[in-house]
């Protein structure tokens, strides 16, 4: 009886030990599973963080590109405005030069006209002087002829009286 009880006790102990071992194994497995799950969650979180960081970097790059494009557009607009201003200034300068040339031409024409008028006046004066001289000469000749005629008449009278 005693041996039988001992055997039963031993069997019970062995069963308990087996149960304990099984429980321990189950606990270990559960712990391992939990650890794996935690690791997977951590990995997922890390992946999500990396994705977020990549997205942020991409957004930043896009923003930088947009800013660069805007700056380039602004620079191009400024250059175009400067070119337009330069063209306008050149056109204004050309117009001013043309106006100055026209004014100079007008002045030259006026001077030429004045010179021509002066020459005409001088010619007219010379002609008048020549006419006056001719008239004077004619008058002198007439006077001389008259004097000669008078002298001749006087001589004739004198001769007749003798």
mmCIF file of C-alpha atoms in Angstrom:
data_model
loop_
_atom_site.group_PDB
_atom_site.id
_atom_site.type_symbol
_atom_site.label_atom_id
_atom_site.label_comp_id
_atom_site.label_asym_id
_atom_site.label_seq_id
_atom_site.Cartn_x
_atom_site.Cartn_y
_atom_site.Cartn_z
ATOM 1 C CA UNK A 1 0.000 0.000 0.000
ATOM 2 C CA UNK A 2 2.731 2.338 0.827
ATOM 3 C CA UNK A 3 4.525 1.660 -2.425
ATOM 4 C CA UNK A 4 1.380 2.177 -4.386
ATOM 5 C CA UNK A 5 0.792 5.489 -2.734
ATOM 6 C CA UNK A 6 4.307 6.513 -3.403
ATOM 7 C CA UNK A 7 3.920 5.616 -7.015
ATOM 8 C CA UNK A 8 0.733 7.601 -7.188
ATOM 9 C CA UNK A 9 2.401 10.512 -5.538
ATOM 10 C CA UNK A 10 5.298 10.289 -7.932
ATOM 11 C CA UNK A 11 2.928 10.108 -10.870
ATOM 12 C CA UNK A 12 1.055 13.062 -9.577
ATOM 13 C CA UNK A 13 4.249 14.967 -9.078
ATOM 14 C CA UNK A 14 5.393 14.074 -12.547
ATOM 15 C CA UNK A 15 2.082 15.168 -13.972
ATOM 16 C CA UNK A 16 2.280 18.391 -12.050
ATOM 17 C CA UNK A 17 5.782 18.943 -13.266
ATOM 18 C CA UNK A 18 4.725 18.248 -16.824
ATOM 19 C CA UNK A 19 1.845 20.615 -16.450
ATOM 20 C CA UNK A 20 4.126 23.217 -15.032
ATOM 21 C CA UNK A 21 6.562 22.700 -17.867
ATOM 22 C CA UNK A 22 3.762 22.939 -20.371
ATOM 23 C CA UNK A 23 2.536 26.087 -18.728
ATOM 24 C CA UNK A 24 6.007 27.496 -18.734
ATOM 25 C CA UNK A 25 6.420 26.603 -22.374
ATOM 26 C CA UNK A 26 3.091 28.166 -23.180
ATOM 27 C CA UNK A 27 4.055 31.255 -21.273
ATOM 28 C CA UNK A 28 7.355 31.370 -23.074
ATOM 29 C CA UNK A 29 5.608 30.953 -26.389
ATOM 30 C CA UNK A 30 3.164 33.662 -25.481
ATOM 31 C CA UNK A 31 6.005 35.906 -24.459
ATOM 32 C CA UNK A 32 7.809 35.159 -27.673
ATOM 33 C CA UNK A 33 4.670 35.882 -29.646
ATOM 34 C CA UNK A 34 4.183 39.108 -27.767
ATOM 35 C CA UNK A 35 7.772 40.040 -28.386
ATOM 36 C CA UNK A 36 7.387 39.242 -32.040
ATOM 37 C CA UNK A 37 4.230 41.275 -32.198
ATOM 38 C CA UNK A 38 5.944 44.136 -30.470
ATOM 39 C CA UNK A 39 8.869 43.879 -32.855
ATOM 40 C CA UNK A 40 6.501 43.826 -35.793
ATOM 41 C CA UNK A 41 4.678 46.851 -34.425
ATOM 42 C CA UNK A 42 7.953 48.639 -33.914
ATOM 43 C CA UNK A 43 9.032 47.781 -37.424
ATOM 44 C CA UNK A 44 5.719 49.003 -38.776
ATOM 45 C CA UNK A 45 6.051 52.200 -36.796
ATOM 46 C CA UNK A 46 9.578 52.671 -38.072
ATOM 47 C CA UNK A 47 8.421 52.065 -41.610
ATOM 48 C CA UNK A 48 5.597 54.533 -41.158
ATOM 49 C CA UNK A 49 7.997 57.080 -39.738
ATOM 50 C CA UNK A 50 10.368 56.537 -42.628
ATOM 51 C CA UNK A 51 7.529 56.930 -45.089
ATOM 52 C CA UNK A 52 6.418 60.096 -43.366
ATOM 53 C CA UNK A 53 9.946 61.423 -43.434
ATOM 54 C CA UNK A 54 10.251 60.588 -47.116
ATOM 55 C CA UNK A 55 6.949 62.286 -47.824
ATOM 56 C CA UNK A 56 8.059 65.330 -45.890
ATOM 57 C CA UNK A 57 11.342 65.389 -47.779
ATOM 58 C CA UNK A 58 9.499 65.096 -51.065
ATOM 59 C CA UNK A 59 7.170 67.900 -50.069
ATOM 60 C CA UNK A 60 10.114 70.047 -49.087
ATOM 61 C CA UNK A 61 11.834 69.304 -52.362
ATOM 62 C CA UNK A 62 8.673 70.171 -54.272
ATOM 63 C CA UNK A 63 8.344 73.399 -52.334
ATOM 64 C CA UNK A 64 11.962 74.253 -53.034
ATOM 65 C CA UNK A 65 11.470 73.514 -56.712
ATOM 66 C CA UNK A 66 8.370 75.672 -56.790
ATOM 67 C CA UNK A 67 10.222 78.479 -55.065
ATOM 68 C CA UNK A 68 13.084 78.171 -57.522
ATOM 69 C CA UNK A 69 10.656 78.239 -60.423
ATOM 70 C CA UNK A 70 8.957 81.301 -59.002
ATOM 71 C CA UNK A 71 12.291 83.004 -58.551
ATOM 72 C CA UNK A 72 13.282 82.153 -62.094
ATOM 73 C CA UNK A 73 9.984 83.494 -63.393
ATOM 74 C CA UNK A 74 10.433 86.674 -61.410
ATOM 75 C CA UNK A 75 13.955 87.075 -62.741
ATOM 76 C CA UNK A 76 12.736 86.527 -66.279
ATOM 77 C CA UNK A 77 9.980 89.076 -65.784
ATOM 78 C CA UNK A 78 12.466 91.566 -64.399
ATOM 79 C CA UNK A 79 14.793 90.979 -67.325
ATOM 80 C CA UNK A 80 11.926 91.446 -69.760
ATOM 81 C CA UNK A 81 10.916 94.658 -68.030
ATOM 82 C CA UNK A 82 14.485 95.912 -68.152
ATOM 83 C CA UNK A 83 14.729 95.059 -71.833
ATOM 84 C CA UNK A 84 11.461 96.851 -72.514
ATOM 85 C CA UNK A 85 12.658 99.889 -70.607
ATOM 86 C CA UNK A 86 15.925 99.876 -72.526
ATOM 87 C CA UNK A 87 14.054 99.601 -75.812
ATOM 88 C CA UNK A 88 11.790 102.465 -74.813
ATOM 89 C CA UNK A 89 14.779 104.571 -73.857
ATOM 90 C CA UNK A 90 16.475 103.783 -77.151
ATOM 91 C CA UNK A 91 13.318 104.692 -79.050
ATOM 92 C CA UNK A 92 13.053 107.949 -77.135
ATOM 93 C CA UNK A 93 16.687 108.734 -77.861
ATOM 94 C CA UNK A 94 16.171 107.982 -81.535
ATOM 95 C CA UNK A 95 13.103 110.200 -81.612
ATOM 96 C CA UNK A 96 15.011 112.988 -79.913
ATOM 97 C CA UNK A 97 17.860 112.618 -82.391
ATOM 98 C CA UNK A 98 15.423 112.707 -85.291
ATOM 99 C CA UNK A 99 13.774 115.817 -83.871
ATOM 100 C CA UNK A 100 17.141 117.469 -83.433
ATOM 101 C CA UNK A 101 18.105 116.588 -86.998
ATOM 102 C CA UNK A 102 14.820 117.965 -88.280
ATOM 103 C CA UNK A 103 15.342 121.163 -86.319
ATOM 104 C CA UNK A 104 18.862 121.493 -87.686
ATOM 105 C CA UNK A 105 17.592 120.941 -91.211
ATOM 106 C CA UNK A 106 14.907 123.553 -90.708
ATOM 107 C CA UNK A 107 17.449 126.005 -89.365
ATOM 108 C CA UNK A 108 19.738 125.350 -92.316
ATOM 109 C CA UNK A 109 16.848 125.869 -94.711
ATOM 110 C CA UNK A 110 15.927 129.099 -92.982
ATOM 111 C CA UNK A 111 19.505 130.286 -93.162
ATOM 112 C CA UNK A 112 19.683 129.418 -96.836
ATOM 113 C CA UNK A 113 16.437 131.264 -97.474
ATOM 114 C CA UNK A 114 17.740 134.290 -95.605
ATOM 115 C CA UNK A 115 20.963 134.205 -97.590
ATOM 116 C CA UNK A 116 19.020 133.958 -100.824
ATOM 117 C CA UNK A 117 16.837 136.887 -99.803
ATOM 118 C CA UNK A 118 19.893 138.930 -98.918
ATOM 119 C CA UNK A 119 21.494 138.099 -102.256
ATOM 120 C CA UNK A 120 18.318 139.066 -104.059
ATOM 121 C CA UNK A 121 18.165 142.336 -102.159
ATOM 122 C CA UNK A 122 21.783 143.038 -102.980
ATOM 123 C CA UNK A 123 21.158 142.272 -106.631
ATOM 124 C CA UNK A 124 18.133 144.535 -106.636
ATOM 125 C CA UNK A 125 20.144 147.295 -105.016
ATOM 126 C CA UNK A 126 22.903 146.868 -107.577
ATOM 127 C CA UNK A 127 20.380 146.968 -110.379
ATOM 128 C CA UNK A 128 18.842 150.104 -108.947
ATOM 129 C CA UNK A 129 22.259 151.707 -108.646
ATOM 130 C CA UNK A 130 23.079 150.782 -112.226
ATOM 131 C CA UNK A 131 19.780 152.183 -113.394
ATOM 132 C CA UNK A 132 20.411 155.369 -111.467
ATOM 133 C CA UNK A 133 23.880 155.640 -112.955
ATOM 134 C CA UNK A 134 22.510 155.069 -116.416
ATOM 135 C CA UNK A 135 19.870 157.710 -115.847
ATOM 136 C CA UNK A 136 22.469 160.120 -114.603
ATOM 137 C CA UNK A 137 24.642 159.407 -117.592
ATOM 138 C CA UNK A 138 21.725 159.907 -119.903
ATOM 139 C CA UNK A 139 20.868 163.181 -118.215
ATOM 140 C CA UNK A 140 24.447 164.300 -118.469
ATOM 141 C CA UNK A 141 24.546 163.377 -122.117
ATOM 142 C CA UNK A 142 21.331 165.222 -122.719
ATOM 143 C CA UNK A 143 22.652 168.254 -120.916
ATOM 144 C CA UNK A 144 25.849 168.102 -122.902
ATOM 145 C CA UNK A 145 23.908 167.824 -126.133
ATOM 146 C CA UNK A 146 21.756 170.733 -125.150
ATOM 147 C CA UNK A 147 24.789 172.796 -124.283
ATOM 148 C CA UNK A 148 26.390 171.892 -127.551
ATOM 149 C CA UNK A 149 23.272 172.812 -129.412
ATOM 150 C CA UNK A 150 23.078 176.095 -127.608
ATOM 151 C CA UNK A 151 26.682 176.799 -128.352
ATOM 152 C CA UNK A 152 26.163 175.984 -131.981
ATOM 153 C CA UNK A 153 23.158 178.243 -132.152
ATOM 154 C CA UNK A 154 25.051 181.042 -130.530
ATOM 155 C CA UNK A 155 27.866 180.622 -132.946
ATOM 156 C CA UNK A 156 25.488 180.668 -135.824
ATOM 157 C CA UNK A 157 23.892 183.835 -134.544
ATOM 158 C CA UNK A 158 27.182 185.461 -134.143
ATOM 159 C CA UNK A 159 28.203 184.556 -137.618
ATOM 160 C CA UNK A 160 25.018 185.875 -139.064
ATOM 161 C CA UNK A 161 25.403 189.140 -137.273
ATOM 162 C CA UNK A 162 28.748 189.740 -138.813
#
